[in-house]
Short mmCIF file of C-alpha atoms in Angstrom, two decimals:
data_model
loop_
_atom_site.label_atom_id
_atom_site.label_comp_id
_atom_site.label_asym_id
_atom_site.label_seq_id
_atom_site.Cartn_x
_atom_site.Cartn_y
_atom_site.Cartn_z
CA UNK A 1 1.00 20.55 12.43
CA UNK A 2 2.89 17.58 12.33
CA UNK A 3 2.86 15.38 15.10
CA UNK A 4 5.98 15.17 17.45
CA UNK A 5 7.47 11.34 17.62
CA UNK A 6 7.42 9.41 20.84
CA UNK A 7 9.05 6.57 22.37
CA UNK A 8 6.43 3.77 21.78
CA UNK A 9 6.54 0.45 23.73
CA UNK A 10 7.23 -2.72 21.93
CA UNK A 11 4.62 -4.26 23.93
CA UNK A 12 1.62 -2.92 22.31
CA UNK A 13 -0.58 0.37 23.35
CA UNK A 14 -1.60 1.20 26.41
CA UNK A 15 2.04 -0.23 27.66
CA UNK A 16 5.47 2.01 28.29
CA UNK A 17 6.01 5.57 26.98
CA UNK A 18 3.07 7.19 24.97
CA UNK A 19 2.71 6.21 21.66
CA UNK A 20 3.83 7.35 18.50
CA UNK A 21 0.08 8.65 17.53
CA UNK A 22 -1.14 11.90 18.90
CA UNK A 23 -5.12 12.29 20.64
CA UNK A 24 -7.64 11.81 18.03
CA UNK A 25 -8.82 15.12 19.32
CA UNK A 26 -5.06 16.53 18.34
CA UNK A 27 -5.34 18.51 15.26
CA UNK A 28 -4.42 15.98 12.09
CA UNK A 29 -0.95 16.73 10.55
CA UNK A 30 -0.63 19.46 7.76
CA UNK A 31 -1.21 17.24 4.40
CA UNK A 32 1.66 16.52 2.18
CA UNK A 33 1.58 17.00 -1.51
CA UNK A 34 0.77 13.07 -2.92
CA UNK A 35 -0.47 12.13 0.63
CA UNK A 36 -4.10 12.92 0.58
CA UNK A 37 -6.71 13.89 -2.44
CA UNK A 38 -5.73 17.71 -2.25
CA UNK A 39 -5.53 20.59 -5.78
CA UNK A 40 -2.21 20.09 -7.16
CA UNK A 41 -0.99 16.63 -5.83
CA UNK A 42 -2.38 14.46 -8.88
CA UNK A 43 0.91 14.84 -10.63
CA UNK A 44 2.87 13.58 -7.46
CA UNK A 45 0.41 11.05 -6.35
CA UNK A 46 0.69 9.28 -9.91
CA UNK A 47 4.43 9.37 -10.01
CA UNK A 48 4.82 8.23 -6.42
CA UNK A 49 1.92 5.18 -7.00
CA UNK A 50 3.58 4.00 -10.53
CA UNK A 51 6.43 2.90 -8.48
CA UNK A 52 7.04 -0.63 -6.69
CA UNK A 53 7.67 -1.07 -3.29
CA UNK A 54 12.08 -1.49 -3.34
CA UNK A 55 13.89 -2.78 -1.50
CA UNK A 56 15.34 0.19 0.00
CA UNK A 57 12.29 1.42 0.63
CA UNK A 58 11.68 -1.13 2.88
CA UNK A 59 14.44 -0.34 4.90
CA UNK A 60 13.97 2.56 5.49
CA UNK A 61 10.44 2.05 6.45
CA UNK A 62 12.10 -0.48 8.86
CA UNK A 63 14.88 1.15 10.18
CA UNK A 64 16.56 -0.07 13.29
CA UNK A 65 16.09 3.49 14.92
CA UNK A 66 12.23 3.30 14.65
CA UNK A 67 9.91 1.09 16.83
CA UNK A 68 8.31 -2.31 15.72
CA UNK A 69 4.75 -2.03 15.05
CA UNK A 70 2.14 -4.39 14.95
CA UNK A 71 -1.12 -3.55 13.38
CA UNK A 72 -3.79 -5.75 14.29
CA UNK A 73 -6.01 -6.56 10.91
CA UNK A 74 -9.56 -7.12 11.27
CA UNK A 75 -11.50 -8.22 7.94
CA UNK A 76 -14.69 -11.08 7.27
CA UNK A 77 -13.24 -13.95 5.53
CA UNK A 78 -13.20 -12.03 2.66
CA UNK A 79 -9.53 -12.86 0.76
CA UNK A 80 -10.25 -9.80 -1.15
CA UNK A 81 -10.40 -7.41 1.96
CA UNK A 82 -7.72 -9.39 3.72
CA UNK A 83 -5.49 -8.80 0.92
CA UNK A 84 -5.95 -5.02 1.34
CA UNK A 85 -5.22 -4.78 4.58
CA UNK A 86 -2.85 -6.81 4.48
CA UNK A 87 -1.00 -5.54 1.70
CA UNK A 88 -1.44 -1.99 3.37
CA UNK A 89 0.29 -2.71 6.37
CA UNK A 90 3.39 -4.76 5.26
CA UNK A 91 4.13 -2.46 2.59
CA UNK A 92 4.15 0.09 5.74
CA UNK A 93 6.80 -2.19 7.76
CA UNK A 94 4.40 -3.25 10.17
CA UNK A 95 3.79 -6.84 11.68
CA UNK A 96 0.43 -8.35 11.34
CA UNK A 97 -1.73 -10.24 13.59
CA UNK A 98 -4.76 -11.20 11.49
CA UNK A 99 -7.91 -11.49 12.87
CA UNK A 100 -11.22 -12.27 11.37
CA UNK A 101 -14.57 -11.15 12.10
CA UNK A 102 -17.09 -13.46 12.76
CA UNK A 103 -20.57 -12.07 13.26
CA UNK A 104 -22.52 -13.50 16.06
CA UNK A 105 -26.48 -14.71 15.56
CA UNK A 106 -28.86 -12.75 14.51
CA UNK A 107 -26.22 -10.18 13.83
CA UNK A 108 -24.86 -11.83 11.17
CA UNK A 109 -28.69 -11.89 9.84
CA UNK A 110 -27.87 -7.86 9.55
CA UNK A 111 -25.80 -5.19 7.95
CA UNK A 112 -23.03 -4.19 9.84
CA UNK A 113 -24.99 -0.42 9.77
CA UNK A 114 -27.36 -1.78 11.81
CA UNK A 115 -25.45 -3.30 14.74
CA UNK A 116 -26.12 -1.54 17.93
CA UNK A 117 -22.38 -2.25 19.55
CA UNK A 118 -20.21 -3.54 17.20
CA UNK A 119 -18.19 -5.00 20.15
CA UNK A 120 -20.79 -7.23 20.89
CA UNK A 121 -21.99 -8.67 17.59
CA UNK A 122 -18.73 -10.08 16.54
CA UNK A 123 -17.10 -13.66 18.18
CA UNK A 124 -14.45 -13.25 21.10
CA UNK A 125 -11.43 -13.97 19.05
CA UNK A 126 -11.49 -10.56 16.94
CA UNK A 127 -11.20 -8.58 20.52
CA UNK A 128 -9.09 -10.67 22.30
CA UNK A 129 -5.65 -9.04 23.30
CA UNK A 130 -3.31 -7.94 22.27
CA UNK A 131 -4.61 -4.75 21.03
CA UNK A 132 -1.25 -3.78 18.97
CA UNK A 133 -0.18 -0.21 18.10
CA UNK A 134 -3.16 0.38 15.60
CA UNK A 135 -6.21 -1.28 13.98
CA UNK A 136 -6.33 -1.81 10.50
CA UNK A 137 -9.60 -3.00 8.53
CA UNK A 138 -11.19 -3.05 4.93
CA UNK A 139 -15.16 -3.06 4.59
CA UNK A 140 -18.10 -2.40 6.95
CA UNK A 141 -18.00 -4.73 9.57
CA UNK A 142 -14.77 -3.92 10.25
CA UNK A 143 -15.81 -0.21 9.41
CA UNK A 144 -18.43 -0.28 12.66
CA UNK A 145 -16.20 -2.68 14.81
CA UNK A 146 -12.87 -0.32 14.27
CA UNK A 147 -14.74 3.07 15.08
CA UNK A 148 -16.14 1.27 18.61
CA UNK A 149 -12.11 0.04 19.47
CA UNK A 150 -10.42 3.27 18.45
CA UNK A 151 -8.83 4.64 21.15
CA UNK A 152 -6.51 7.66 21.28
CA UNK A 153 -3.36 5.17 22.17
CA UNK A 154 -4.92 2.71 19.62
CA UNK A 155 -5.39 4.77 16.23
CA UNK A 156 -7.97 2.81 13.55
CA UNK A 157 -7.41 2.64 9.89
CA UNK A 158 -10.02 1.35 7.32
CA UNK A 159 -9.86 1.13 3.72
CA UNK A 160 -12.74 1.56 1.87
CA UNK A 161 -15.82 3.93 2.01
CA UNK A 162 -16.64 3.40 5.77
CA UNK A 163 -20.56 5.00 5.20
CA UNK A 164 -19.80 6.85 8.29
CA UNK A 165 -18.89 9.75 9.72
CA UNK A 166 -14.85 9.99 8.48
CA UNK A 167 -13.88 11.67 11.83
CA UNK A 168 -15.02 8.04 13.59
CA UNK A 169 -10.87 7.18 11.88
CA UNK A 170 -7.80 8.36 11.84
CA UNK A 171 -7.10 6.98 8.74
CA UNK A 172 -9.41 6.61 5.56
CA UNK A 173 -7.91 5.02 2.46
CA UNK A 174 -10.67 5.44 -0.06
CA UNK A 175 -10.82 4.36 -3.99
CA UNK A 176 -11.25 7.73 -6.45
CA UNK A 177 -13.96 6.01 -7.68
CA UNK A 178 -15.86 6.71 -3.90
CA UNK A 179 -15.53 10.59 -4.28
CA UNK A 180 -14.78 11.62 -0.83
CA UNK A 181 -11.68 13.90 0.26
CA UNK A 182 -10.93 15.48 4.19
CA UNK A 183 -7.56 15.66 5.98
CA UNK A 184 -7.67 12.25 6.78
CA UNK A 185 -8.12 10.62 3.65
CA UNK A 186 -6.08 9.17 0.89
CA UNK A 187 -7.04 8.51 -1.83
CA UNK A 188 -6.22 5.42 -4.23
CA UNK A 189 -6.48 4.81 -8.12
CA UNK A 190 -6.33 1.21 -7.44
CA UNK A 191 -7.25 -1.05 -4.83
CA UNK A 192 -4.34 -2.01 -1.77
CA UNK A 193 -2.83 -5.43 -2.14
CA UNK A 194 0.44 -7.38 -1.82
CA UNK A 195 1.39 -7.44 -5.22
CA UNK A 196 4.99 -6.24 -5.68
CA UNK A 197 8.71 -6.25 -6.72
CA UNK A 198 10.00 -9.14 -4.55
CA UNK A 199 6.71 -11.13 -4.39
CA UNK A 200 6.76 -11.54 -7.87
CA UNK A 201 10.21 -12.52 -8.50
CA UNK A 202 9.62 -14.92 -5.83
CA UNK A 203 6.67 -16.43 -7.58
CA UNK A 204 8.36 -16.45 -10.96
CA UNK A 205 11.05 -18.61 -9.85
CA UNK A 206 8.53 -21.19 -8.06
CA UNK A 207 6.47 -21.56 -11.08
CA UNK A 208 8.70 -20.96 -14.21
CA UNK A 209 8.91 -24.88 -14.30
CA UNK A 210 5.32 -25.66 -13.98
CA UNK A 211 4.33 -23.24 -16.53
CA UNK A 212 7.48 -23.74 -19.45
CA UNK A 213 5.60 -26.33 -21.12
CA UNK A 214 2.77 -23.85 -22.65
CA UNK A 215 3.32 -21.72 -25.47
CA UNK A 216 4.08 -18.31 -25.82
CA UNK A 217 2.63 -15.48 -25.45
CA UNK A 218 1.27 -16.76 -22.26
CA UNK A 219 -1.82 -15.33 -21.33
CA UNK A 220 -3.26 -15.53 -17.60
CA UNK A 221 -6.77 -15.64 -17.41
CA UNK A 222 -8.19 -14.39 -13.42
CA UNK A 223 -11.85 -15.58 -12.66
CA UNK A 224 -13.98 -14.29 -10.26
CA UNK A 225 -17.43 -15.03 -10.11
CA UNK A 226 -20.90 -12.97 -9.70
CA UNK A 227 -21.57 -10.62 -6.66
CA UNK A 228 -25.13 -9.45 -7.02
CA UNK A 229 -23.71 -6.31 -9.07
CA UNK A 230 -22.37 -9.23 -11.86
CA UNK A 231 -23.76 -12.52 -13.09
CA UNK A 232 -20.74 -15.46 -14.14
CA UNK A 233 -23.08 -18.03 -14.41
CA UNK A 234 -22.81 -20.92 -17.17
CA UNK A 235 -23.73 -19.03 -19.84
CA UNK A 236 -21.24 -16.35 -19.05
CA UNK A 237 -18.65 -18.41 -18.53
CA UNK A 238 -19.35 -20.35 -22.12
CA UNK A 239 -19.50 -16.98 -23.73
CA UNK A 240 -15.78 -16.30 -22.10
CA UNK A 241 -14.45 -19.41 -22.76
CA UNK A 242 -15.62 -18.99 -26.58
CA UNK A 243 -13.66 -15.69 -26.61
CA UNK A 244 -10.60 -17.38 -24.70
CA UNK A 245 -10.37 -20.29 -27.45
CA UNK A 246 -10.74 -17.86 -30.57
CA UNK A 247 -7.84 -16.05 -29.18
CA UNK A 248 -5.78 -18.68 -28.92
CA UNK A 249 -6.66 -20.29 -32.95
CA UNK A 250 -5.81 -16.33 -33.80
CA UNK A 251 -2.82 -15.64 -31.94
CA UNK A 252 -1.01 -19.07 -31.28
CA UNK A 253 -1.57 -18.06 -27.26
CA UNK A 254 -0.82 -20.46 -24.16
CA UNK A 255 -3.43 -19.81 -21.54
CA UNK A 256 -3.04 -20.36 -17.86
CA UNK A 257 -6.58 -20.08 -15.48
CA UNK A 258 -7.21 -19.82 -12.09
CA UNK A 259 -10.72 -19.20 -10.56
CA UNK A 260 -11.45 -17.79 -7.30
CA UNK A 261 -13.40 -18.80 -4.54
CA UNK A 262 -16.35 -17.02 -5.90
CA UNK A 263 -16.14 -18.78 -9.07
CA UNK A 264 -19.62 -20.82 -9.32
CA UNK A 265 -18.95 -24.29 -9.55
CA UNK A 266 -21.13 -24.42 -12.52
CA UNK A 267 -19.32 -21.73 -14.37
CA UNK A 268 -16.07 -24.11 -13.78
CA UNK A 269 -17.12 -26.39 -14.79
CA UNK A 270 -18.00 -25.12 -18.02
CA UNK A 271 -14.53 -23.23 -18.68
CA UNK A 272 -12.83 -27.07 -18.02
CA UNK A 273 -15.39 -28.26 -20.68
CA UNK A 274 -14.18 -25.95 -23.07
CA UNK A 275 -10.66 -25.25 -22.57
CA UNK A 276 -9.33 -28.39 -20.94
CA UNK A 277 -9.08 -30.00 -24.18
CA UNK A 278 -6.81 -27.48 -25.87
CA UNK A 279 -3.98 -27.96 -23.54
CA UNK A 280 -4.96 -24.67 -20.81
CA UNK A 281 -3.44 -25.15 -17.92
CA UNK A 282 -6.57 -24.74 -15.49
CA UNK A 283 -6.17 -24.53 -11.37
CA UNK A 284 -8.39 -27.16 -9.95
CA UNK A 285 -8.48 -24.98 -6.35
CA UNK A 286 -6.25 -27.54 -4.80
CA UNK A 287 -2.77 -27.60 -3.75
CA UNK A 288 -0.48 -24.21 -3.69
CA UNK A 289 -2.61 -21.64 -5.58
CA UNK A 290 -0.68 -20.53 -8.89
CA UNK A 291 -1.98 -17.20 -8.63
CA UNK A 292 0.95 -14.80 -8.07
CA UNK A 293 2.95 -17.39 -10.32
CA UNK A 294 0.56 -16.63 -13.21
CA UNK A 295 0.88 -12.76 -12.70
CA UNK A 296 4.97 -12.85 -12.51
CA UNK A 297 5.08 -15.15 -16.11
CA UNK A 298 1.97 -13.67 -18.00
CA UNK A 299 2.79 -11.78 -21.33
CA UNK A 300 -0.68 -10.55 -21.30
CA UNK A 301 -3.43 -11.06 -18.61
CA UNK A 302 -7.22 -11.41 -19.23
CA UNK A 303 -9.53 -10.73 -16.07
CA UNK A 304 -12.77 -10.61 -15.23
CA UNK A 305 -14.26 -7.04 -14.51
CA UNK A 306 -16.36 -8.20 -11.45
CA UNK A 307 -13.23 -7.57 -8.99
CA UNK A 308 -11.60 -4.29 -8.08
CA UNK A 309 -9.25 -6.02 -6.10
CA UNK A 310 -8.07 -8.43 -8.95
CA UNK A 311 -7.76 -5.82 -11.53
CA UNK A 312 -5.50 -3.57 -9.54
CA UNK A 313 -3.20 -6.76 -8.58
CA UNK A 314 -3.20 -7.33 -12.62
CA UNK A 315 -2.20 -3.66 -12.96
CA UNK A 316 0.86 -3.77 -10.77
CA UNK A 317 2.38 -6.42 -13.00
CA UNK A 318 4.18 -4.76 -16.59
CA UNK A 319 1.41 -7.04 -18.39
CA UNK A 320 -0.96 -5.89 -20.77
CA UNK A 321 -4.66 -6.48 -18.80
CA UNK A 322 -7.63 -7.23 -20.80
CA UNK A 323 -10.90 -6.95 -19.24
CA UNK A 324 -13.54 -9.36 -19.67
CA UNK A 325 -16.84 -7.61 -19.61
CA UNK A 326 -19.86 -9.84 -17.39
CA UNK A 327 -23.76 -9.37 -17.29
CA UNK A 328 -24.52 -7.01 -14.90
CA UNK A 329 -23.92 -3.37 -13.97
CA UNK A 330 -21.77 -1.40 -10.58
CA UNK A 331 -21.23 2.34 -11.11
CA UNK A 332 -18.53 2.12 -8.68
CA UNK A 333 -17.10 -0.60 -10.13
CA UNK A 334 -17.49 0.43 -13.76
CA UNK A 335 -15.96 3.51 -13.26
CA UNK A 336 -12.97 1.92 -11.99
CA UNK A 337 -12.96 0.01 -15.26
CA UNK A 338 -13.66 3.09 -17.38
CA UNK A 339 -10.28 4.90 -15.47
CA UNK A 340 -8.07 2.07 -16.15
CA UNK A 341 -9.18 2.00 -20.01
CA UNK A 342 -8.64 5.43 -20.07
CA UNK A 343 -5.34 5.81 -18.70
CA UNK A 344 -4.01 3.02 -20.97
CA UNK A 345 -3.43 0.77 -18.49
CA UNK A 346 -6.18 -1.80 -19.77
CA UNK A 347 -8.29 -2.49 -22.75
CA UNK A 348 -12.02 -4.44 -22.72
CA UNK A 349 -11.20 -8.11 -24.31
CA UNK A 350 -12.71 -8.95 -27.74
CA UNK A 351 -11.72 -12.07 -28.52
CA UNK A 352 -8.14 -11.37 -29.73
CA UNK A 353 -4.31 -11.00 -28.10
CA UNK A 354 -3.85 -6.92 -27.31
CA UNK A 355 0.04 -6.09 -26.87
CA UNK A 356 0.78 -2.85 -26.02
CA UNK A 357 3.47 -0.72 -23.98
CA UNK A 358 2.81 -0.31 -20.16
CA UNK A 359 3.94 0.07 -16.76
CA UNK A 360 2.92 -1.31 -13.70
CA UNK A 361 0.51 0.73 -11.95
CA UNK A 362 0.31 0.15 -7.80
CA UNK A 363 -0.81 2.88 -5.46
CA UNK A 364 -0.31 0.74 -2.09
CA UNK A 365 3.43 1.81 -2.01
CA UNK A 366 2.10 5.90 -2.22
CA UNK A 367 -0.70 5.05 0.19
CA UNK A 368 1.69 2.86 2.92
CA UNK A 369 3.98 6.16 3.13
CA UNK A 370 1.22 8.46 3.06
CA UNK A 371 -0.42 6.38 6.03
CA UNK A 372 2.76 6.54 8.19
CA UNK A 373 2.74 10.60 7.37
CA UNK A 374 -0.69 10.87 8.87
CA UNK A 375 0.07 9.03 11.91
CA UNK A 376 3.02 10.56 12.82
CA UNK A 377 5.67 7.93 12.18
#
């Protein structure tokens, strides 16, 4: 049944009227069609994730007649988790008090999985007050350290797989690609993120005039770097930037590149080598990162296939996305590949400009409603 709202206190939970979140031992809300991974909803859930984030929809997920909410995000300095849970809860109309897990020795020696008290193997900071009105993390420290805070007046959200029991959360926001469905579960064709409307017409008009100089088609080229599932090493990165310059003596492209923080300084280096001379505009990770600039202007947008989270940003542009294949090998994240491929929404790059008709593709808008359904707001 679907939970009755409540006065909530501005001041955070545990202060003022009850909050807006039933017990966790309440029975969970009926799911709505395009809500969770149910028969039947596909068709909804894909029309409702297509869409971007309007403006309208943001007021009325901030309307003056409902309560301010703060969800307190807990992630490892991780920009890709941050971004998810991040993304997640402003696209709900909540504030954000971002907090970051810092293992303390030896626990940091060990999986998350294997902490004892998750409450006790992270630094201070993370549990220091306030609490907020709910908890919102992405990956398995904050997994363990979420299902040890939850408190009925404090719900927890985490996004991704959790590798634990489901009913430890009130909210699971899993990838399809994870294969697990129960009443508290939504479920994602892409990864969360901040990526929308109004963030890239913002960017667009910062970086129109650092980026008019290069020819068109413009082509944005995302680097991420290896992860024990794939290897961009110097080789790699040769191989890539071999494929980047044939496309542009082919198709007359202007290229714009920005690595990542997990981008091997080696592998760098090597891209500079090769593409610097030909006029590619190339981040050199200092000052304002171009990234969201790149995304708004790209005709077309190659991307490494090491990165969930990158790949679903690229999606929720109207670009074309090419994905460059690495060494290496991730069911989970191959499969995630494979869907976007076969839904049209990307092709594998060969060497050569692909233009084709598309339309962005973002889930976080579907899953921010969907997460305010579950919790009663």
């Amino acid at each position: 049944m679907t939970r009755p709202p409540a006065t909530l206190s501005p001041h955070g939970a545990g202060q003022g009227s009850p909050p807006l979140w039933a017990s966790r031992h309440s029975p969970p809300p009926s799911p709505r069609a395009g809500s969770v991974d149910e028969t039947g909803s596909r068709t909804q859930n894909a029309a409702m994730a297509a869409s971007i984030l309007t403006s309208a929809d943001r007021a009325t997920l901030t309307a003056p007649n409902l309560p301010t909410l703060t969800a307190r995000i807990l992630c490892t300095d991780l920009a890709g988790l941050r971004s998810q849970a991040l993304g997640l809860a402003e696209a709900a109309g909540f504030a954000t008090d971002c907090r970051t897990i810092v293992p303390k020795t030896p626990w940091n020696y060990l999986s998350p999985m294997l902490w004892p008290d998750a409450r006790c193997a992270v630094a201070p900071a993370a549990l220091a007050p306030p609490d907020g009105n709910l908890l919102i993390g992405a990956g398995g420290a904050a997994a363990r350290l979420i299902a040890a805070l939850r408190r009925p007046d404090l719900p927890g959200v985490i996004i991704q797989h959790p590798r634990m029991d489901l009913d430890r959360f009130d909210v699971v926001l899993a990838a399809k690609h994870d294969d697990i469905t129960g009443p508290n579960v939504i479920v994602t064709r892409t990864a969360l993120h901040r990526v929308n409307e109004a963030v890239l017409a913002e960017a667009r008009a910062r970086w129109a005039p650092v980026f008019a100089a290069l020819p068109r088609p413009l082509v944005a080229v995302l680097i991420g770097g290896s992860n024990g599932r794939y290897r961009l090493d110097t080789a790699a990165a040769r191989d890539l930037a071999a494929g980047l310059a044939a496309m542009m003596d082919a198709d007359r492209v202007g290229l714009m590149l920005t690595p990542s923080r997990r981008t091997d300084a080696a592998a760098r280096a090597a891209l500079h080598e090769a593409l610097a001379p030909r006029g590619v505009y190339l981040w050199d990770m200092t000052g304002e990162n171009p990234y969201f600039g790149m995304l708004a202007l790209a005709d077309a947008i190659v991307v490494t296939a090491d990165s969930v989270s990158m790949v679903s940003e690229a999606v929720a542009t109207a670009a074309p996305v090419m994905l460059a294949r690495l060494p290496g090998k991730s069911s989970r994240i191959g499969a995630f590949m494979n869907d976007m491929i076969a839904c049209g929404r990307a092709r594998d790059f060969a060497g050569r400009l692909a233009i084709w008709p598309t339309a962005p593709l973002n889930d976080t808008p579907m899953a921010a409603q969907s997460l305010r359904r579950l919790l009663g707001i």
